[in-house]
Each structure stands twice: as C-alpha cells, then as structure tokens.
XYZ file of C-alpha atoms in Angstrom:
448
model
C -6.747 67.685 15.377
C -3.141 67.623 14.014
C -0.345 66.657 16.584
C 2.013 69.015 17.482
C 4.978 68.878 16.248
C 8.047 69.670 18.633
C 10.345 72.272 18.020
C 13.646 71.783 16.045
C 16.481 72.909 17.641
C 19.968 73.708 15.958
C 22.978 71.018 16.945
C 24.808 74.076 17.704
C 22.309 74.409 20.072
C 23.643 71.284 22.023
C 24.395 71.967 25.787
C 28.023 72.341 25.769
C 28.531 69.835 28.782
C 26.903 67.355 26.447
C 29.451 68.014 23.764
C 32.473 67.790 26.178
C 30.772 64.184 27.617
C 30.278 63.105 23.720
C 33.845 64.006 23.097
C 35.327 62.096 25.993
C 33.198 58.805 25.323
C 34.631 59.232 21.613
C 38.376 59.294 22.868
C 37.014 56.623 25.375
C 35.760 54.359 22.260
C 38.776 55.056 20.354
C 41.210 54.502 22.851
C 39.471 51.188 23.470
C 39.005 50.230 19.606
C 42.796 50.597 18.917
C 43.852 47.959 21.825
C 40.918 45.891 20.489
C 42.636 46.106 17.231
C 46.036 45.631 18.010
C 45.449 42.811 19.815
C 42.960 41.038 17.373
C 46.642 42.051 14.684
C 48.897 40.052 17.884
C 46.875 37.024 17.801
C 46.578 36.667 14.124
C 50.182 37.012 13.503
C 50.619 34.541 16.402
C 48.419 31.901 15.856
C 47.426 29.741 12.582
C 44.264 30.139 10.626
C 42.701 27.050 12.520
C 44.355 28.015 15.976
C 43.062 31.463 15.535
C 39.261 29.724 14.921
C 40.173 28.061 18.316
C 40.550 31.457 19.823
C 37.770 32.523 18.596
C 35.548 30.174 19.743
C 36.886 30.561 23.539
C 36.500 34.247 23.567
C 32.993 34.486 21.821
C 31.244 31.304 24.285
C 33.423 32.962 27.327
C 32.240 36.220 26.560
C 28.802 34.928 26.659
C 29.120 33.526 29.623
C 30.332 37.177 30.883
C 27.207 38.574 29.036
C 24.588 36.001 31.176
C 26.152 36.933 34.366
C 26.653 40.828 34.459
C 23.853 41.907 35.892
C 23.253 44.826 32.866
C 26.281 45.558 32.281
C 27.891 48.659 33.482
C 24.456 50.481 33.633
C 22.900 47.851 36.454
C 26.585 48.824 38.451
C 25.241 52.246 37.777
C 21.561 51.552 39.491
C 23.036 49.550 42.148
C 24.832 51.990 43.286
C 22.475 54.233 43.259
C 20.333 52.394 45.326
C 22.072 50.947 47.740
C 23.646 54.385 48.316
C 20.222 55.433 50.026
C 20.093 52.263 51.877
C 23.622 52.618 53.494
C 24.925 49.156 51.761
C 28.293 48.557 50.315
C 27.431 47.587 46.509
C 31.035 46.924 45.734
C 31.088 43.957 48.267
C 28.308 42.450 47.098
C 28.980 42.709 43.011
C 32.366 41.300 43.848
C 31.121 38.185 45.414
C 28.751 37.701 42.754
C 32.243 37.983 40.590
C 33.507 34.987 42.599
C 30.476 32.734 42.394
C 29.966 33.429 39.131
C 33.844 32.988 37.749
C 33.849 29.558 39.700
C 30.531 28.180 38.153
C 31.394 29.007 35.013
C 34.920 27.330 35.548
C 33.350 23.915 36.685
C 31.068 24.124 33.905
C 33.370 24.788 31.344
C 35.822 22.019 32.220
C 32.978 19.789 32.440
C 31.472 19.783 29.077
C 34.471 21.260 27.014
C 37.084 19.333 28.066
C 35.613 16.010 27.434
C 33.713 17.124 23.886
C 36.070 19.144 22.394
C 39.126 17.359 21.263
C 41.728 20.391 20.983
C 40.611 21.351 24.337
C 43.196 19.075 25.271
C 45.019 18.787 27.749
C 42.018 20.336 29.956
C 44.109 21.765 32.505
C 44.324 26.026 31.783
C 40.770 25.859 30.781
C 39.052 26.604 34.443
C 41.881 29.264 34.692
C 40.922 30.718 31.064
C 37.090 30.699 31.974
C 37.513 31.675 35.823
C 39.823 34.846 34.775
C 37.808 35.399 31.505
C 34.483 36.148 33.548
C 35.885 37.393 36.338
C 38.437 40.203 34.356
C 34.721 40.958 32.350
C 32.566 41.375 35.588
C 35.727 43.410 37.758
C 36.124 46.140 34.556
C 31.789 46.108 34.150
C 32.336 47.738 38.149
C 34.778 49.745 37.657
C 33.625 51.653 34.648
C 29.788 51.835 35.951
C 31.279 53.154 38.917
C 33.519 56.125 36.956
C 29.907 56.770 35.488
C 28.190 56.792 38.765
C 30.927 59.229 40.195
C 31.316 61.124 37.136
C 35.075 60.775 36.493
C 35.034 60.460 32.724
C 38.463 61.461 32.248
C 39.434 58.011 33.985
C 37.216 56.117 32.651
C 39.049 56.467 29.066
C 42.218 55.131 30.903
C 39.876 52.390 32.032
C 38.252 51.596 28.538
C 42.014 51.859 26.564
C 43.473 49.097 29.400
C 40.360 47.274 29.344
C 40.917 45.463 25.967
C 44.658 44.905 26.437
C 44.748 41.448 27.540
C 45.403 40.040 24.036
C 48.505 42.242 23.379
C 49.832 41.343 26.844
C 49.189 37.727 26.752
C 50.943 37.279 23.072
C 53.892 39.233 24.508
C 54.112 37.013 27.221
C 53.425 33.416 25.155
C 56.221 34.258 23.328
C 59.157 34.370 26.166
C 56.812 30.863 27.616
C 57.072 29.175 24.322
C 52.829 29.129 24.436
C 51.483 28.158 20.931
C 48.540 26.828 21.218
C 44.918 28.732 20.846
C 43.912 27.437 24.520
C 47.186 28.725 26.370
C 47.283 32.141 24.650
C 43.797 32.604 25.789
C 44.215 31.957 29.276
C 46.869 33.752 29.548
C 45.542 36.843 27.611
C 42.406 36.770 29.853
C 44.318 35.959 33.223
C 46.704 38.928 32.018
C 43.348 41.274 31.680
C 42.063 40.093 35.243
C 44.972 41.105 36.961
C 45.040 44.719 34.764
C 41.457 45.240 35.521
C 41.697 44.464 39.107
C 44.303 47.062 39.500
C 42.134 49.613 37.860
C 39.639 48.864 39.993
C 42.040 49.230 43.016
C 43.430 52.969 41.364
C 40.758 54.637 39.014
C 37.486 54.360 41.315
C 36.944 56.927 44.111
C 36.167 55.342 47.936
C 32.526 54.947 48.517
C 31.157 56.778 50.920
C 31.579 55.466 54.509
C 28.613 53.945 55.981
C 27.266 54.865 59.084
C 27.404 52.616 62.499
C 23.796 52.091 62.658
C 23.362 51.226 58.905
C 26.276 48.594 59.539
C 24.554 47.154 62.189
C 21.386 46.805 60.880
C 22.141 45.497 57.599
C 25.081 42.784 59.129
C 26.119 39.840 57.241
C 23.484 39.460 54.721
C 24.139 42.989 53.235
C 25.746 41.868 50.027
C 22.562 39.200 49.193
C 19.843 42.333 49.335
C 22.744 44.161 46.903
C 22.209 41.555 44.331
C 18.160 41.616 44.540
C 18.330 45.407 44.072
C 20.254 45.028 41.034
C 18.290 42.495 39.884
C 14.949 43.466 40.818
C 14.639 47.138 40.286
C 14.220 47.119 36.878
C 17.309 46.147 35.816
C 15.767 42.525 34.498
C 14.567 43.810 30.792
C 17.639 45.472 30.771
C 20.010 42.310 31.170
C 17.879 40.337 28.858
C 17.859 42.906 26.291
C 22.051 43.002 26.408
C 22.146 39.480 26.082
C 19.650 39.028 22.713
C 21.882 42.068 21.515
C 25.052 40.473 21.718
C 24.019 36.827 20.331
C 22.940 39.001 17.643
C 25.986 39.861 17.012
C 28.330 36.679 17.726
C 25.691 34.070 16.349
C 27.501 33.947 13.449
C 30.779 33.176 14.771
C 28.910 30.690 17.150
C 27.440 28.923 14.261
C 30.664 27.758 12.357
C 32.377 27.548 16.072
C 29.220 24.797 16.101
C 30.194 23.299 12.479
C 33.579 22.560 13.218
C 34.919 25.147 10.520
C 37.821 25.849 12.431
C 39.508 27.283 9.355
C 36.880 29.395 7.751
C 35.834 30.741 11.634
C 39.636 31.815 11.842
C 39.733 33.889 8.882
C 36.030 34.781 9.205
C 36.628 36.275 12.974
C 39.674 38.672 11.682
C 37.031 39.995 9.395
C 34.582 40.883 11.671
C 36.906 42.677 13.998
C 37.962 44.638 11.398
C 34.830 45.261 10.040
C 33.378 46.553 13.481
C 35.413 49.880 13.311
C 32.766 51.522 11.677
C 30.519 50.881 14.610
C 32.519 52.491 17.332
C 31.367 56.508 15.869
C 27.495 55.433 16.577
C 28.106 53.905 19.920
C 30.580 56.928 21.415
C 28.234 59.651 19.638
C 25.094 57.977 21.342
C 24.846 60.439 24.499
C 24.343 63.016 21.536
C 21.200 60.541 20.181
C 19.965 59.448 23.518
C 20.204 62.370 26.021
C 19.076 65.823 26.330
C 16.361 65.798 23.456
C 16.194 62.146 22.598
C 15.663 61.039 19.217
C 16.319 64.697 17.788
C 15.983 63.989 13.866
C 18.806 66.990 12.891
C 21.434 65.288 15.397
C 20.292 61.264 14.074
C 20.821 62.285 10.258
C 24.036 63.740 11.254
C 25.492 60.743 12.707
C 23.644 58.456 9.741
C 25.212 60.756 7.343
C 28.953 60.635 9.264
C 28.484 56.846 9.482
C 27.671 56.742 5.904
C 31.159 58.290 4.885
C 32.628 56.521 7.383
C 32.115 53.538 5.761
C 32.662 54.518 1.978
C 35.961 55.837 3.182
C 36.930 52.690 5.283
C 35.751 49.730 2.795
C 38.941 50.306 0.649
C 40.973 50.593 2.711
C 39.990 47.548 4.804
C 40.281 45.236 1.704
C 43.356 45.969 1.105
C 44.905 46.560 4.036
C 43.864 42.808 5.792
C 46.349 40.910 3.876
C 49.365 43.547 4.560
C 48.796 43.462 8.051
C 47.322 40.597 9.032
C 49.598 38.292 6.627
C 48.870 36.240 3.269
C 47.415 33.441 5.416
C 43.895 35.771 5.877
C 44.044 36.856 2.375
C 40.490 34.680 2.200
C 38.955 37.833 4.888
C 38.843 40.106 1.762
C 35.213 39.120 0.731
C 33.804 38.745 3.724
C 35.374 42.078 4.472
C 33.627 43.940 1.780
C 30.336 42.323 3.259
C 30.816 42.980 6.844
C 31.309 46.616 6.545
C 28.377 47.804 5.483
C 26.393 45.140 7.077
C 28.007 46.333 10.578
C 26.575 49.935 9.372
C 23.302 48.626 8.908
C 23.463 47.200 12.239
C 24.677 50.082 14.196
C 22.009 52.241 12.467
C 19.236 49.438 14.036
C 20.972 50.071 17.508
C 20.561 53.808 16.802
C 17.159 53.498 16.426
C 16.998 51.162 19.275
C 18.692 53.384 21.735
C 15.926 55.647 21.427
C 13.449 53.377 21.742
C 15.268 51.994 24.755
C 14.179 55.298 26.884
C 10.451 53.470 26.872
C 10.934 50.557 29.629
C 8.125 48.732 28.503
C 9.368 48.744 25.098
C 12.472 46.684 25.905
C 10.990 43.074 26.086
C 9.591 43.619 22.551
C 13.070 44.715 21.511
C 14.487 41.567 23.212
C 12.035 39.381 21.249
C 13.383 41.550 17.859
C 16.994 40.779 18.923
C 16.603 37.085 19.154
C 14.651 36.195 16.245
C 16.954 38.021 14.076
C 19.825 36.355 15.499
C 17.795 33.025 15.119
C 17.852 33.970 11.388
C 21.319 34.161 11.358
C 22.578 31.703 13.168
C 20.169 29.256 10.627
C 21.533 30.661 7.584
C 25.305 30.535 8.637
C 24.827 27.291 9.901
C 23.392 26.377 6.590
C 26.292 28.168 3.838
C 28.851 28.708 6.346
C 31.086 25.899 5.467
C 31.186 27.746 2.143
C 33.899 30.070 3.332
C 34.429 33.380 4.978
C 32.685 35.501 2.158
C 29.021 33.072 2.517
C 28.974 33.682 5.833
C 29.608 37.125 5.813
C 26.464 37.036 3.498
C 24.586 35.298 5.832
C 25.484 37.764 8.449
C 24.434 40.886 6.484
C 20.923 39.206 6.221
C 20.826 38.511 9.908
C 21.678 42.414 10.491
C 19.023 43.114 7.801
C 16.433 41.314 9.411
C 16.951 43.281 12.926
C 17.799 46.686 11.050
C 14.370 47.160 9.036
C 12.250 45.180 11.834
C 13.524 47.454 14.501
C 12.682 50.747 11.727
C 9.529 49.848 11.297
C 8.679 48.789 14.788
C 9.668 52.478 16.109
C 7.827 54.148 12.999
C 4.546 52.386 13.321
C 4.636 52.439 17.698
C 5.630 56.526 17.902
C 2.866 58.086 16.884
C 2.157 58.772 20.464
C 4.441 60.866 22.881
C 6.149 58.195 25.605
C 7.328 59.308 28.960
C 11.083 59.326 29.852
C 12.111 56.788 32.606
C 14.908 57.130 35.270
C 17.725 55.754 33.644
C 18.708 55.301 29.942
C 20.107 52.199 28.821
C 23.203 52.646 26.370
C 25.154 51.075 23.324
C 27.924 48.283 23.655
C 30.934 50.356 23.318
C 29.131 53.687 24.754
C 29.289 55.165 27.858
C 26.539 54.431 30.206
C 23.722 57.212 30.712
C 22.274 57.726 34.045
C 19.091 60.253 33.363
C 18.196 63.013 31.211
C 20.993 65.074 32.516
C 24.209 65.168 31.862
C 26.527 63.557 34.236
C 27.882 65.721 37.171
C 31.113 65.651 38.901
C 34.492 65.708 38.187
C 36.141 64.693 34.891
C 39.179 63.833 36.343
C-alpha cells in the first residue's frame, strides 16, 4: 500500500495573518542585523586587529555563558509564562532572580580564572562588571522579547530586537569622550550600556501581567519564584536548552578555537569576517514562521526560501569582498578570503537549521539533533585548532567543513527518519534570530 501523499497547497495560499507575522519578524531581523552590523563596523574602526581578537574572545565565552543560563531562550520565557499563568505565579519575579544569581556567578567565575590566566585581562578590575552586565543585559532582553511573543505585540518587539544589539555602537561612542582603548574596557562598557537599554525596554515595551488573585498569593508565598524556575525547567523545556546550546557552539567553535591558540591577530580579522558573512543567514531565520508553522515542512514554501537564499548569496559574495576593506579599513584587508569562504558556508548552515526547524516540531527528535550539533562542532573546533594559526582564510576553511558536516548529517537524518507521519507537539522551537513560535497557530493579540 502506497502512502498518501498530502496535498500541495499554493504559497499564495498562505493564511494572510501568517504573512503579516513573517513580514514583521523580517523587519524585526533586519532592524536587529543593521545595529549588529554597525556596531561590529564601531569596534573595528576602534580597536586594533589584536584588540579587536580581544573583543572577540569576551563576547563569544560571555555569550556562552548567556547561552548555559537562559533557560531556552526566549521560547522557555514563552512556556513559563504560560504555565505559571494557570497557576497564579508571577514568572517575571522569578526569571529575574534567576538573572541575578546567574549574572553574579558568572562574575565570580570569570574574575577567578580569567584574570589570573589571561595576561591582557589585566588590570582585572571591569571584568566582573563586563561579565555581570553581559549575562544579565542577555537574560533581561531573552524576557522581554518572549514576553512580546507571549502577549502578541509584534510591532514592539521589532523596537525591542533593533535596541537589543546596540550596546556596541553606544559603548564606542561613549569610550571615546572616556579615553577607553583597550578591548576589555570597550566591552564592559558596551555590555553595561546594553543592560541598562534592555532593562528599560523591559520597564516600557512589555504589557503588566495579569494581577494575581489574594488566595493564589497566599498560597504560593515566598517560595513562588523557586517552583517558576522548575516549571521552566522541567516541562519540557530541558531538550530545548540543550539543543540551543550545541547550536550555538556550533557556530562560535571556531572563533573559540583560535581565542584558545592565542591567535589574537588572525581571531581579530577572522571575527569581522564572520559577522559579515552571517547576513545571509538573517532571510532563513525571519522567514522561518513561513517553514515551521501552519503546514510545516511544506516543500513549495522550503524551495522558495532555498532558492531566495541561493541569490541571496550570489548577489552578496561580491559585494562583501570588496566592500570589507572600504569600510572596515586596510588593517582587515586579510578578511577577504575568509570572506569568500564564510558566505556560502553560512548558507549551507542556515539551510541545515532549515531542515532542523522542521524536525524540531518532533520533541523526541531534539536530543538526537543535540548529539548532531555537537559532534559537528567537535569537528570544527579540531580542524581550526589544527590550521587556524594559518590565517583568517584556513580557518574559514575549516569552518565551512564544520558547517558541512552538520548540513548533510542533519539532510540525511530527516530523509531517512520521515518516512512516517510524526505528531505536532505544543510548542515549536525557533531559529536564533527568529521570532519565537508558540503552537500551530498564529499568534493572537495585538501588534502594537
């Protein structure tokens, strides 16, 4: 007996609503991307070819830091409020003291092992600052943007995505008036900049939970905010956080590798590559909702976006090669290689989380995705660590085999594990970048 195939149905065909969310997590993305960009152009023009290797090693080992502790990201703020809405608990009060004990932990820890290994660490006195406002600005604008989602108010949460990578353009603005120079102080106070921005979203954009009522208050008392953080953690959302976390070494193990090495130089010149090089995956992550939602997996609407991607990148290779020296200076001239590499590679790699954002609808399939995520990046992470020190253009090759490796692993996983139908689960996890996706509706409310 043949299986049944389902029907096709036209893109045209699309729900409007899901059109009109796609098209505000694009201007989301975008708005986002071009402060990410602009402030990756600050700091280079800022900060030497070494110093800016400096940088780059505090923001990629702070970041995951940030990655460890969020809980899932904005989706787990999505679940966790919607659980403890039915169990009359405040989940903002207990996410933001897990912000607090998390941000000082990772302070002590930091100035523990950094400033007594690391020799341009030195003096060790902004780095608890750096870390404390680098994970706590990460974990304040994870709640604020899962809680747009939650409410609905999409319109906002563009606002909250452009502001939410500003921290770099405010902090060089402000090293320059302090007579700040060095790769340590423009960090802390790019991140302690973004901590105070994101705390005043938080304070503006979100909407007022609802109130609870007396006898929920009394009967959940003190301990309130401790059975927020189990539900969070324990309903599900485990897999989840595990699975954002192989994801994102998988894409910074390269950078961690020669951060490892000591190629200060060659991580400096490699990082402005890869930031410009990871333009091309912002159109797959705001046009997931399109891949992930309504009729998951639809082949008409994935060629589409493989076939948009694919011009994307033809179009933007060019003009990426030539354009790092002229705005980034003569000093990252040495990018232009590992430019040429990263572009396409970052393609290939946006197409695997394409294909793993469908996949990522099956719960139980998201520990074997996990286990996909960190081998590749294993891969990686050997070979840079083995022809990094070659320069910018042999780790960029190293990188595209790394991306490779998780690409055609992931294609092949999903082709030889779908012949059967799967059941859709409660909430759909999303892409870095993308907005988050609670069900297989679109998101109600207002879009204000």
């Amino acid at each position: 007996m043949t299986r049944r195939e389902p029907p096709r149905v036209p893109v045209s065909r699309i729900p409007s609503p899901l059109r009109g969310e796609a098209s505000l997590a694009v201007l989301g993305v975008v708005g986002g991307a071009t402060t990410a960009l602009l402030g990756s152009l600050l700091v280079a023009r800022f900060l030497t070819p070494i110093e800016r290797g400096h940088y780059a090693s505090i923001v990629v080992f702070s970041t995951l830091a940030l990655t460890c502790l969020e809980m899932g990201g904005e989706v787990g703020v999505v679940r966790g409020l919607a659980d403890t809405r039915g169990e009359g608990m405040s989940f903002a009060a207990g996410y933001l003291a897990w912000t607090l004990l998390a941000s000082a932990s990772v302070a002590v820890a930091a100035f523990a092992v950094c400033h007594w290994v690391i020799s341009w660490m030195r003096p060790g006195w902004p780095l608890p600052l750096c870390a404390t406002a680098a994970v706590y600005g990460g974990l304040v604008f994870r709640l604020t943007a899962g809680t747009l989602v939650s409410a609905g108010l999409l319109r906002r949460l563009i606002t909250a995505r452009t502001l939410g990578n500003c921290g770099p353009v405010l902090g060089c603005l402000l090293c320059v008036p302090l007579g700040l120079t060095s790769a340590l102080e423009v960090a802390t106070v790019s991140f302690v900049a973004q901590a105070v921005v994101n705390s005043f979203l938080l304070l503006r954009l979100t909407c007022p939970g609802r109130p609870r009522s007396a006898s929920a208050r009394r009967g959940r008392g003190r301990a309130a905010w401790h059975r927020n953080l189990s539900l969070v953690w324990c309903r599900g959302n485990v897999d989840l956080h595990v699975l954002n976390g192989s994801t994102y070494v998988l894409q910074r193990s390269d950078q961690m590798a020669l951060s490892v090495l000591g190629a200060d130089r060659t991580l400096g010149t490699y990082a402005i590559a890869t930031n410009v090089s990871e333009v091309v995956s912002y159109l797959p992550a705001a046009l997931f909702p399109l891949v992930s939602r309504g009729r998951p997996g639809h082949p008409v609407e994935l060629r589409r976006i493989l076939v948009l991607l694919a011009v994307c990148v033809g179009a933007f290779t060019p003009l990426a090669y030539f354009g790092v020296p002229l705005l980034y200076g003569e000093a990252y001239r040495a990018a232009q290689p590992a430019v040429l590499l990263l572009v396409p590679a970052t393609a290939v790699l946006a197409v695997g989380r394409l294909f793993q954002g469908v996949e990522l609808r099956d719960a139980g399939r998201r520990r074997r995705l996990a286990v996909i995520a960190v081998a590749a990046a294993a891969t990686e992470f050997a070979a840079v660590s083995l022809f990094g020190k070659a320069g910018p253009g042999a780790a960029a090759l190293a990188c595209a085999a790394g991306y490779a490796v998780f690409t055609v692993w992931i294609a092949l996983s999903r082709t030889t594990t779908s012949r059967r139908a799967r059941p859709v689960r409660g909430t759909a996890p999303v892409q870095a970048g993308a907005a988050p996706l609670t069900g297989t509706d679109v998101v109600e409310g207002r879009q204000d």
